[in-house]
Amino acid sequence: MTLRRRTFLMSSMAAIAAPALVSSAGAQSGWPQRGRTLRMIVPWPAGAANDALGRLIAERLQQKFGVAAVTENRVGGAGLLGTKAVVQADPDGYTLLASAFNTAVMPLVLKAAADFNPETDLEVLGRTAVAPLVCVMSASLPQKTLPEVIAAAKAEPSKWNFAISSLGSAGHLATIDFLRRAGVNIQMVPYRGTQPALQDIMGGNVQLLIDPSFALLPAALDGSRVRALGIATKERSVLAPSVPTMAEAGMPGFEFQSWYGIWAPKNLPADIANAISGLIQETMADPEVVQRLRTTLIEPISESREATRAFIRSDIVRATELLRLVDFQPS
């Protein structure tokens, strides 16, 4: 994410963390207690979308329930370090996880996560938002369209590389599907985040990258060093109408998005889980939140815990099948 985009995203989140009435009625278990601090752990660097969304929910929890809430960035192990900290925490409602798609598929892509089951070792409280993915390329290359890129990659695969912002990210799975659909076999190069991957795209060190549109489209719309090949949605974005959908670009059916959510340790009491889930749904349905997030190419989600669990199950099934098709081995 560029500094400009990161600053805009964070300032947008700060603006919509508006003061709310403090609720005097906590959960039946006595949660939250005054004097206790709620920790929102983000297993990714500050400034990313999951960080900004986690901070938004933490601030809303603080405002509604009148307790201190802090956000901690525990980075390492492709998100596993911070995630395990929440898995091992007491299920008392004072330690939460703000993460993304990666959390659901960690055991599929990381050897170190082999003993972790995201569906049973964590309690999902709700998704917060989704972000469509966009495929970009280095503008230093002569190719202009997706068919031209695929033809060139087939002809000389050794001259092409696909940057991966993080193992297990939505962009990683989308890249696997892209290569499968295109029928090309080029090397994937993992990075520690979108920003270093994007910098290498700009510098022409790698050729292709698929990641969330809010992080890539600002550079692509500038057009000087990054070129957008297509956005992985059914329809064009109103914020980037010049960018074709992947179907229009020549890859029908290619639709991918990243998503973000809030988790807690397993065995969290139901009344606490419902209280936090209700606040998440309330926050992400707030008209001001919706309006501001959409200007950053992020779409808020307000859904029940049951709907979130069903969605995650379907996403894990999809990811498992994609990884099986290419015989992917956890690293």
PDB file of N, CA, C and O in Angstrom, residues 11-79:
ATOM      1  N   SER A  11      -6.990   7.666   7.902  1.00  0.00           N
ATOM      2  CA  SER A  11      -7.725   8.874   8.264  1.00  0.00           C
ATOM      3  C   SER A  11      -9.224   8.670   8.088  1.00  0.00           C
ATOM      4  O   SER A  11     -10.034   9.206   8.846  1.00  0.00           O
ATOM      5  N   SER A  12      -9.605   7.872   7.093  1.00  0.00           N
ATOM      6  CA  SER A  12     -11.019   7.562   6.899  1.00  0.00           C
ATOM      7  C   SER A  12     -11.562   6.782   8.079  1.00  0.00           C
ATOM      8  O   SER A  12     -12.660   7.040   8.560  1.00  0.00           O
ATOM      9  N   MET A  13     -10.787   5.820   8.571  1.00  0.00           N
ATOM     10  CA  MET A  13     -11.209   5.032   9.721  1.00  0.00           C
ATOM     11  C   MET A  13     -11.333   5.920  10.961  1.00  0.00           C
ATOM     12  O   MET A  13     -12.261   5.784  11.752  1.00  0.00           O
ATOM     13  N   ALA A  14     -10.378   6.812  11.141  1.00  0.00           N
ATOM     14  CA  ALA A  14     -10.414   7.690  12.312  1.00  0.00           C
ATOM     15  C   ALA A  14     -11.651   8.581  12.270  1.00  0.00           C
ATOM     16  O   ALA A  14     -12.285   8.834  13.300  1.00  0.00           O
ATOM     17  N   ALA A  15     -11.992   9.035  11.084  1.00  0.00           N
ATOM     18  CA  ALA A  15     -13.126   9.943  10.954  1.00  0.00           C
ATOM     19  C   ALA A  15     -14.449   9.264  11.277  1.00  0.00           C
ATOM     20  O   ALA A  15     -15.381   9.901  11.773  1.00  0.00           O
ATOM     21  N   ILE A  16     -14.536   7.952  11.016  1.00  0.00           N
ATOM     22  CA  ILE A  16     -15.812   7.282  11.235  1.00  0.00           C
ATOM     23  C   ILE A  16     -15.877   6.590  12.590  1.00  0.00           C
ATOM     24  O   ILE A  16     -16.874   5.968  12.919  1.00  0.00           O
ATOM     25  N   ALA A  17     -14.822   6.693  13.381  1.00  0.00           N
ATOM     26  CA  ALA A  17     -14.886   6.173  14.747  1.00  0.00           C
ATOM     27  C   ALA A  17     -15.500   7.250  15.623  1.00  0.00           C
ATOM     28  O   ALA A  17     -14.913   7.764  16.560  1.00  0.00           O
ATOM     29  N   ALA A  18     -16.717   7.631  15.265  1.00  0.00           N
ATOM     30  CA  ALA A  18     -17.373   8.763  15.915  1.00  0.00           C
ATOM     31  C   ALA A  18     -17.812   8.415  17.326  1.00  0.00           C
ATOM     32  O   ALA A  18     -18.060   7.260  17.647  1.00  0.00           O
ATOM     33  N   PRO A  19     -17.902   9.409  18.200  1.00  0.00           N
ATOM     34  CA  PRO A  19     -18.336   9.147  19.566  1.00  0.00           C
ATOM     35  C   PRO A  19     -19.697   8.467  19.602  1.00  0.00           C
ATOM     36  O   PRO A  19     -20.578   8.769  18.806  1.00  0.00           O
ATOM     37  N   ALA A  20     -19.849   7.512  20.492  1.00  0.00           N
ATOM     38  CA  ALA A  20     -21.108   6.801  20.647  1.00  0.00           C
ATOM     39  C   ALA A  20     -21.508   6.824  22.120  1.00  0.00           C
ATOM     40  O   ALA A  20     -20.691   7.063  23.005  1.00  0.00           O
ATOM     41  N   LEU A  21     -22.768   6.576  22.378  1.00  0.00           N
ATOM     42  CA  LEU A  21     -23.230   6.527  23.754  1.00  0.00           C
ATOM     43  C   LEU A  21     -22.634   5.317  24.450  1.00  0.00           C
ATOM     44  O   LEU A  21     -22.622   4.216  23.913  1.00  0.00           O
ATOM     45  N   VAL A  22     -22.127   5.511  25.650  1.00  0.00           N
ATOM     46  CA  VAL A  22     -21.564   4.403  26.422  1.00  0.00           C
ATOM     47  C   VAL A  22     -22.700   3.576  27.010  1.00  0.00           C
ATOM     48  O   VAL A  22     -23.601   4.105  27.658  1.00  0.00           O
ATOM     49  N   SER A  23     -22.670   2.276  26.750  1.00  0.00           N
ATOM     50  CA  SER A  23     -23.709   1.395  27.256  1.00  0.00           C
ATOM     51  C   SER A  23     -23.427   1.044  28.702  1.00  0.00           C
ATOM     52  O   SER A  23     -22.329   0.640  29.053  1.00  0.00           O
ATOM     53  N   SER A  24     -24.423   1.179  29.544  1.00  0.00           N
ATOM     54  CA  SER A  24     -24.251   0.811  30.946  1.00  0.00           C
ATOM     55  C   SER A  24     -24.560  -0.655  31.180  1.00  0.00           C
ATOM     56  O   SER A  24     -24.283  -1.205  32.238  1.00  0.00           O
ATOM     57  N   ALA A  25     -25.127  -1.299  30.154  1.00  0.00           N
ATOM     58  CA  ALA A  25     -25.505  -2.701  30.290  1.00  0.00           C
ATOM     59  C   ALA A  25     -24.528  -3.578  29.538  1.00  0.00           C
ATOM     60  O   ALA A  25     -24.497  -3.582  28.324  1.00  0.00           O
ATOM     61  N   GLY A  26     -23.702  -4.315  30.267  1.00  0.00           N
ATOM     62  CA  GLY A  26     -22.768  -5.233  29.644  1.00  0.00           C
ATOM     63  C   GLY A  26     -23.415  -6.577  29.446  1.00  0.00           C
ATOM     64  O   GLY A  26     -24.616  -6.766  29.612  1.00  0.00           O
ATOM     65  N   ALA A  27     -22.628  -7.555  29.065  1.00  0.00           N
ATOM     66  CA  ALA A  27     -23.129  -8.900  28.900  1.00  0.00           C
ATOM     67  C   ALA A  27     -23.502  -9.473  30.259  1.00  0.00           C
ATOM     68  O   ALA A  27     -23.094  -8.979  31.306  1.00  0.00           O
ATOM     69  N   GLN A  28     -24.269 -10.568  30.234  1.00  0.00           N
ATOM     70  CA  GLN A  28     -24.740 -11.159  31.471  1.00  0.00           C
ATOM     71  C   GLN A  28     -23.591 -11.623  32.362  1.00  0.00           C
ATOM     72  O   GLN A  28     -23.731 -11.690  33.573  1.00  0.00           O
ATOM     73  N   SER A  29     -22.452 -11.940  31.766  1.00  0.00           N
ATOM     74  CA  SER A  29     -21.320 -12.446  32.531  1.00  0.00           C
ATOM     75  C   SER A  29     -20.570 -11.342  33.261  1.00  0.00           C
ATOM     76  O   SER A  29     -19.599 -11.617  33.954  1.00  0.00           O
ATOM     77  N   GLY A  30     -21.013 -10.118  33.124  1.00  0.00           N
ATOM     78  CA  GLY A  30     -20.313  -9.010  33.763  1.00  0.00           C
ATOM     79  C   GLY A  30     -19.271  -8.386  32.858  1.00  0.00           C
ATOM     80  O   GLY A  30     -18.540  -7.489  33.269  1.00  0.00           O
ATOM     81  N   TRP A  31     -19.224  -8.834  31.629  1.00  0.00           N
ATOM     82  CA  TRP A  31     -18.295  -8.265  30.654  1.00  0.00           C
ATOM     83  C   TRP A  31     -18.950  -7.041  30.024  1.00  0.00           C
ATOM     84  O   TRP A  31     -20.142  -7.067  29.723  1.00  0.00           O
ATOM     85  N   PRO A  32     -18.180  -5.993  29.801  1.00  0.00           N
ATOM     86  CA  PRO A  32     -16.777  -5.815  30.190  1.00  0.00           C
ATOM     87  C   PRO A  32     -16.672  -5.136  31.552  1.00  0.00           C
ATOM     88  O   PRO A  32     -17.545  -4.364  31.931  1.00  0.00           O
ATOM     89  N   GLN A  33     -15.616  -5.411  32.261  1.00  0.00           N
ATOM     90  CA  GLN A  33     -15.400  -4.817  33.565  1.00  0.00           C
ATOM     91  C   GLN A  33     -14.582  -3.538  33.437  1.00  0.00           C
ATOM     92  O   GLN A  33     -13.607  -3.492  32.686  1.00  0.00           O
ATOM     93  N   ARG A  34     -14.976  -2.511  34.170  1.00  0.00           N
ATOM     94  CA  ARG A  34     -14.205  -1.263  34.185  1.00  0.00           C
ATOM     95  C   ARG A  34     -12.817  -1.550  34.748  1.00  0.00           C
ATOM     96  O   ARG A  34     -12.661  -2.334  35.680  1.00  0.00           O
ATOM     97  N   GLY A  35     -11.823  -0.945  34.174  1.00  0.00           N
ATOM     98  CA  GLY A  35     -10.453  -1.159  34.603  1.00  0.00           C
ATOM     99  C   GLY A  35      -9.731  -2.222  33.793  1.00  0.00           C
ATOM    100  O   GLY A  35      -8.505  -2.307  33.839  1.00  0.00           O
ATOM    101  N   ARG A  36     -10.481  -3.043  33.054  1.00  0.00           N
ATOM    102  CA  ARG A  36      -9.861  -4.028  32.172  1.00  0.00           C
ATOM    103  C   ARG A  36      -9.598  -3.394  30.810  1.00  0.00           C
ATOM    104  O   ARG A  36     -10.341  -2.507  30.360  1.00  0.00           O
ATOM    105  N   THR A  37      -8.569  -3.859  30.124  1.00  0.00           N
ATOM    106  CA  THR A  37      -8.238  -3.350  28.790  1.00  0.00           C
ATOM    107  C   THR A  37      -8.504  -4.425  27.749  1.00  0.00           C
ATOM    108  O   THR A  37      -8.070  -5.566  27.905  1.00  0.00           O
ATOM    109  N   LEU A  38      -9.207  -4.065  26.715  1.00  0.00           N
ATOM    110  CA  LEU A  38      -9.483  -4.975  25.610  1.00  0.00           C
ATOM    111  C   LEU A  38      -8.368  -4.840  24.577  1.00  0.00           C
ATOM    112  O   LEU A  38      -8.035  -3.728  24.163  1.00  0.00           O
ATOM    113  N   ARG A  39      -7.798  -5.967  24.164  1.00  0.00           N
ATOM    114  CA  ARG A  39      -6.714  -5.954  23.177  1.00  0.00           C
ATOM    115  C   ARG A  39      -7.227  -6.478  21.834  1.00  0.00           C
ATOM    116  O   ARG A  39      -7.773  -7.563  21.762  1.00  0.00           O
ATOM    117  N   MET A  40      -7.033  -5.694  20.805  1.00  0.00           N
ATOM    118  CA  MET A  40      -7.327  -6.127  19.437  1.00  0.00           C
ATOM    119  C   MET A  40      -5.985  -6.433  18.780  1.00  0.00           C
ATOM    120  O   MET A  40      -5.200  -5.531  18.487  1.00  0.00           O
ATOM    121  N   ILE A  41      -5.705  -7.710  18.576  1.00  0.00           N
ATOM    122  CA  ILE A  41      -4.431  -8.110  17.988  1.00  0.00           C
ATOM    123  C   ILE A  41      -4.564  -8.201  16.468  1.00  0.00           C
ATOM    124  O   ILE A  41      -5.475  -8.851  15.944  1.00  0.00           O
ATOM    125  N   VAL A  42      -3.655  -7.531  15.780  1.00  0.00           N
ATOM    126  CA  VAL A  42      -3.598  -7.562  14.324  1.00  0.00           C
ATOM    127  C   VAL A  42      -2.292  -8.252  13.931  1.00  0.00           C
ATOM    128  O   VAL A  42      -1.218  -7.761  14.266  1.00  0.00           O
ATOM    129  N   PRO A  43      -2.361  -9.391  13.233  1.00  0.00           N
ATOM    130  CA  PRO A  43      -1.131 -10.128  12.908  1.00  0.00           C
ATOM    131  C   PRO A  43      -0.422  -9.618  11.667  1.00  0.00           C
ATOM    132  O   PRO A  43       0.353 -10.342  11.042  1.00  0.00           O
ATOM    133  N   TRP A  44      -0.676  -8.370  11.318  1.00  0.00           N
ATOM    134  CA  TRP A  44      -0.094  -7.761  10.120  1.00  0.00           C
ATOM    135  C   TRP A  44       0.393  -6.360  10.464  1.00  0.00           C
ATOM    136  O   TRP A  44       0.011  -5.798  11.485  1.00  0.00           O
ATOM    137  N   PRO A  45       1.202  -5.757   9.589  1.00  0.00           N
ATOM    138  CA  PRO A  45       1.747  -4.422   9.892  1.00  0.00           C
ATOM    139  C   PRO A  45       0.666  -3.346   9.998  1.00  0.00           C
ATOM    140  O   PRO A  45      -0.422  -3.470   9.429  1.00  0.00           O
ATOM    141  N   ALA A  46       0.989  -2.284  10.705  1.00  0.00           N
ATOM    142  CA  ALA A  46       0.090  -1.140  10.804  1.00  0.00           C
ATOM    143  C   ALA A  46      -0.109  -0.524   9.427  1.00  0.00           C
ATOM    144  O   ALA A  46       0.793  -0.504   8.596  1.00  0.00           O
ATOM    145  N   GLY A  47      -1.319  -0.031   9.183  1.00  0.00           N
ATOM    146  CA  GLY A  47      -1.608   0.631   7.921  1.00  0.00           C
ATOM    147  C   GLY A  47      -2.337  -0.227   6.924  1.00  0.00           C
ATOM    148  O   GLY A  47      -2.917   0.286   5.972  1.00  0.00           O
ATOM    149  N   ALA A  48      -2.318  -1.564   7.114  1.00  0.00           N
ATOM    150  CA  ALA A  48      -3.040  -2.447   6.210  1.00  0.00           C
ATOM    151  C   ALA A  48      -4.538  -2.355   6.493  1.00  0.00           C
ATOM    152  O   ALA A  48      -4.968  -1.822   7.523  1.00  0.00           O
ATOM    153  N   ALA A  49      -5.350  -2.895   5.587  1.00  0.00           N
ATOM    154  CA  ALA A  49      -6.798  -2.786   5.746  1.00  0.00           C
ATOM    155  C   ALA A  49      -7.282  -3.488   7.002  1.00  0.00           C
ATOM    156  O   ALA A  49      -8.147  -2.967   7.718  1.00  0.00           O
ATOM    157  N   ASN A  50      -6.734  -4.698   7.292  1.00  0.00           N
ATOM    158  CA  ASN A  50      -7.206  -5.397   8.492  1.00  0.00           C
ATOM    159  C   ASN A  50      -6.817  -4.633   9.755  1.00  0.00           C
ATOM    160  O   ASN A  50      -7.525  -4.692  10.765  1.00  0.00           O
ATOM    161  N   ASP A  51      -5.700  -3.923   9.714  1.00  0.00           N
ATOM    162  CA  ASP A  51      -5.287  -3.083  10.843  1.00  0.00           C
ATOM    163  C   ASP A  51      -6.275  -1.935  11.027  1.00  0.00           C
ATOM    164  O   ASP A  51      -6.747  -1.680  12.133  1.00  0.00           O
ATOM    165  N   ALA A  52      -6.602  -1.264   9.944  1.00  0.00           N
ATOM    166  CA  ALA A  52      -7.516  -0.126  10.030  1.00  0.00           C
ATOM    167  C   ALA A  52      -8.909  -0.569  10.478  1.00  0.00           C
ATOM    168  O   ALA A  52      -9.543   0.091  11.311  1.00  0.00           O
ATOM    169  N   LEU A  53      -9.379  -1.696   9.959  1.00  0.00           N
ATOM    170  CA  LEU A  53     -10.698  -2.188  10.348  1.00  0.00           C
ATOM    171  C   LEU A  53     -10.693  -2.663  11.804  1.00  0.00           C
ATOM    172  O   LEU A  53     -11.667  -2.453  12.538  1.00  0.00           O
ATOM    173  N   GLY A  54      -9.608  -3.295  12.230  1.00  0.00           N
ATOM    174  CA  GLY A  54      -9.501  -3.716  13.620  1.00  0.00           C
ATOM    175  C   GLY A  54      -9.520  -2.535  14.568  1.00  0.00           C
ATOM    176  O   GLY A  54     -10.159  -2.574  15.633  1.00  0.00           O
ATOM    177  N   ARG A  55      -8.817  -1.472  14.196  1.00  0.00           N
ATOM    178  CA  ARG A  55      -8.801  -0.275  15.036  1.00  0.00           C
ATOM    179  C   ARG A  55     -10.190   0.360  15.105  1.00  0.00           C
ATOM    180  O   ARG A  55     -10.602   0.882  16.148  1.00  0.00           O
ATOM    181  N   LEU A  56     -10.896   0.334  13.998  1.00  0.00           N
ATOM    182  CA  LEU A  56     -12.253   0.884  13.982  1.00  0.00           C
ATOM    183  C   LEU A  56     -13.152   0.131  14.964  1.00  0.00           C
ATOM    184  O   LEU A  56     -13.856   0.741  15.772  1.00  0.00           O
ATOM    185  N   ILE A  57     -13.107  -1.213  14.925  1.00  0.00           N
ATOM    186  CA  ILE A  57     -13.948  -1.998  15.823  1.00  0.00           C
ATOM    187  C   ILE A  57     -13.506  -1.809  17.272  1.00  0.00           C
ATOM    188  O   ILE A  57     -14.342  -1.696  18.185  1.00  0.00           O
ATOM    189  N   ALA A  58     -12.195  -1.745  17.521  1.00  0.00           N
ATOM    190  CA  ALA A  58     -11.698  -1.528  18.881  1.00  0.00           C
ATOM    191  C   ALA A  58     -12.201  -0.200  19.432  1.00  0.00           C
ATOM    192  O   ALA A  58     -12.634  -0.101  20.591  1.00  0.00           O
ATOM    193  N   GLU A  59     -12.166   0.837  18.617  1.00  0.00           N
ATOM    194  CA  GLU A  59     -12.625   2.152  19.064  1.00  0.00           C
ATOM    195  C   GLU A  59     -14.125   2.154  19.338  1.00  0.00           C
ATOM    196  O   GLU A  59     -14.594   2.765  20.306  1.00  0.00           O
ATOM    197  N   ARG A  60     -14.872   1.458  18.494  1.00  0.00           N
ATOM    198  CA  ARG A  60     -16.320   1.390  18.714  1.00  0.00           C
ATOM    199  C   ARG A  60     -16.652   0.596  19.993  1.00  0.00           C
ATOM    200  O   ARG A  60     -17.586   0.924  20.706  1.00  0.00           O
ATOM    201  N   LEU A  61     -15.879  -0.467  20.256  1.00  0.00           N
ATOM    202  CA  LEU A  61     -16.068  -1.227  21.499  1.00  0.00           C
ATOM    203  C   LEU A  61     -15.776  -0.342  22.712  1.00  0.00           C
ATOM    204  O   LEU A  61     -16.501  -0.367  23.707  1.00  0.00           O
ATOM    205  N   GLN A  62     -14.727   0.438  22.618  1.00  0.00           N
ATOM    206  CA  GLN A  62     -14.362   1.339  23.712  1.00  0.00           C
ATOM    207  C   GLN A  62     -15.453   2.360  23.959  1.00  0.00           C
ATOM    208  O   GLN A  62     -15.826   2.636  25.106  1.00  0.00           O
ATOM    209  N   GLN A  63     -15.978   2.913  22.884  1.00  0.00           N
ATOM    210  CA  GLN A  63     -17.000   3.950  23.008  1.00  0.00           C
ATOM    211  C   GLN A  63     -18.318   3.398  23.541  1.00  0.00           C
ATOM    212  O   GLN A  63     -18.975   4.017  24.371  1.00  0.00           O
ATOM    213  N   LYS A  64     -18.694   2.214  23.077  1.00  0.00           N
ATOM    214  CA  LYS A  64     -19.997   1.670  23.472  1.00  0.00           C
ATOM    215  C   LYS A  64     -19.988   1.123  24.885  1.00  0.00           C
ATOM    216  O   LYS A  64     -20.956   1.293  25.634  1.00  0.00           O
ATOM    217  N   PHE A  65     -18.892   0.448  25.258  1.00  0.00           N
ATOM    218  CA  PHE A  65     -18.873  -0.235  26.550  1.00  0.00           C
ATOM    219  C   PHE A  65     -18.051   0.472  27.626  1.00  0.00           C
ATOM    220  O   PHE A  65     -17.998   0.033  28.769  1.00  0.00           O
ATOM    221  N   GLY A  66     -17.363   1.560  27.251  1.00  0.00           N
ATOM    222  CA  GLY A  66     -16.680   2.358  28.242  1.00  0.00           C
ATOM    223  C   GLY A  66     -15.459   1.712  28.850  1.00  0.00           C
ATOM    224  O   GLY A  66     -15.129   1.962  30.009  1.00  0.00           O
ATOM    225  N   VAL A  67     -14.765   0.867  28.080  1.00  0.00           N
ATOM    226  CA  VAL A  67     -13.517   0.253  28.560  1.00  0.00           C
ATOM    227  C   VAL A  67     -12.383   0.645  27.619  1.00  0.00           C
ATOM    228  O   VAL A  67     -12.609   0.978  26.458  1.00  0.00           O
ATOM    229  N   ALA A  68     -11.162   0.595  28.139  1.00  0.00           N
ATOM    230  CA  ALA A  68     -10.009   0.901  27.299  1.00  0.00           C
ATOM    231  C   ALA A  68      -9.820  -0.210  26.269  1.00  0.00           C
ATOM    232  O   ALA A  68      -9.961  -1.393  26.574  1.00  0.00           O
ATOM    233  N   ALA A  69      -9.500   0.166  25.038  1.00  0.00           N
ATOM    234  CA  ALA A  69      -9.251  -0.805  23.973  1.00  0.00           C
ATOM    235  C   ALA A  69      -8.000  -0.374  23.216  1.00  0.00           C
ATOM    236  O   ALA A  69      -7.899   0.765  22.776  1.00  0.00           O
ATOM    237  N   VAL A  70      -7.052  -1.286  23.090  1.00  0.00           N
ATOM    238  CA  VAL A  70      -5.807  -0.984  22.384  1.00  0.00           C
ATOM    239  C   VAL A  70      -5.632  -1.967  21.232  1.00  0.00           C
ATOM    240  O   VAL A  70      -6.127  -3.097  21.276  1.00  0.00           O
ATOM    241  N   THR A  71      -4.912  -1.536  20.212  1.00  0.00           N
ATOM    242  CA  THR A  71      -4.616  -2.390  19.067  1.00  0.00           C
ATOM    243  C   THR A  71      -3.137  -2.718  19.069  1.00  0.00           C
ATOM    244  O   THR A  71      -2.300  -1.823  19.188  1.00  0.00           O
ATOM    245  N   GLU A  72      -2.815  -4.002  18.970  1.00  0.00           N
ATOM    246  CA  GLU A  72      -1.433  -4.462  18.967  1.00  0.00           C
ATOM    247  C   GLU A  72      -1.125  -5.151  17.634  1.00  0.00           C
ATOM    248  O   GLU A  72      -1.838  -6.063  17.242  1.00  0.00           O
ATOM    249  N   ASN A  73      -0.063  -4.712  16.987  1.00  0.00           N
ATOM    250  CA  ASN A  73       0.392  -5.365  15.756  1.00  0.00           C
ATOM    251  C   ASN A  73       1.456  -6.398  16.108  1.00  0.00           C
ATOM    252  O   ASN A  73       2.563  -6.036  16.501  1.00  0.00           O
ATOM    253  N   ARG A  74       1.099  -7.669  16.010  1.00  0.00           N
ATOM    254  CA  ARG A  74       2.037  -8.762  16.274  1.00  0.00           C
ATOM    255  C   ARG A  74       2.346  -9.455  14.959  1.00  0.00           C
ATOM    256  O   ARG A  74       1.624 -10.349  14.521  1.00  0.00           O
ATOM    257  N   VAL A  75       3.399  -9.011  14.325  1.00  0.00           N
ATOM    258  CA  VAL A  75       3.718  -9.433  12.963  1.00  0.00           C
ATOM    259  C   VAL A  75       4.719 -10.583  12.987  1.00  0.00           C
ATOM    260  O   VAL A  75       5.678 -10.571  13.766  1.00  0.00           O
ATOM    261  N   GLY A  76       4.509 -11.552  12.111  1.00  0.00           N
ATOM    262  CA  GLY A  76       5.463 -12.644  11.988  1.00  0.00           C
ATOM    263  C   GLY A  76       4.799 -13.931  11.562  1.00  0.00           C
ATOM    264  O   GLY A  76       3.608 -14.156  11.819  1.00  0.00           O
ATOM    265  N   GLY A  77       5.557 -14.779  10.856  1.00  0.00           N
ATOM    266  CA  GLY A  77       5.048 -16.083  10.462  1.00  0.00           C
ATOM    267  C   GLY A  77       3.872 -16.024   9.528  1.00  0.00           C
ATOM    268  O   GLY A  77       2.978 -16.869   9.602  1.00  0.00           O
ATOM    269  N   ALA A  78       3.845 -15.038   8.624  1.00  0.00           N
ATOM    270  CA  ALA A  78       2.723 -14.877   7.673  1.00  0.00           C
ATOM    271  C   ALA A  78       1.387 -14.797   8.412  1.00  0.00           C
ATOM    272  O   ALA A  78       0.386 -15.348   7.968  1.00  0.00           O
ATOM    273  N   GLY A  79       1.388 -14.093   9.538  1.00  0.00           N
ATOM    274  CA  GLY A  79       0.169 -13.889  10.308  1.00  0.00           C
ATOM    275  C   GLY A  79      -0.035 -14.877  11.433  1.00  0.00           C
ATOM    276  O   GLY A  79      -0.926 -14.700  12.273  1.00  0.00           O
TER     277      GLY A  79
END
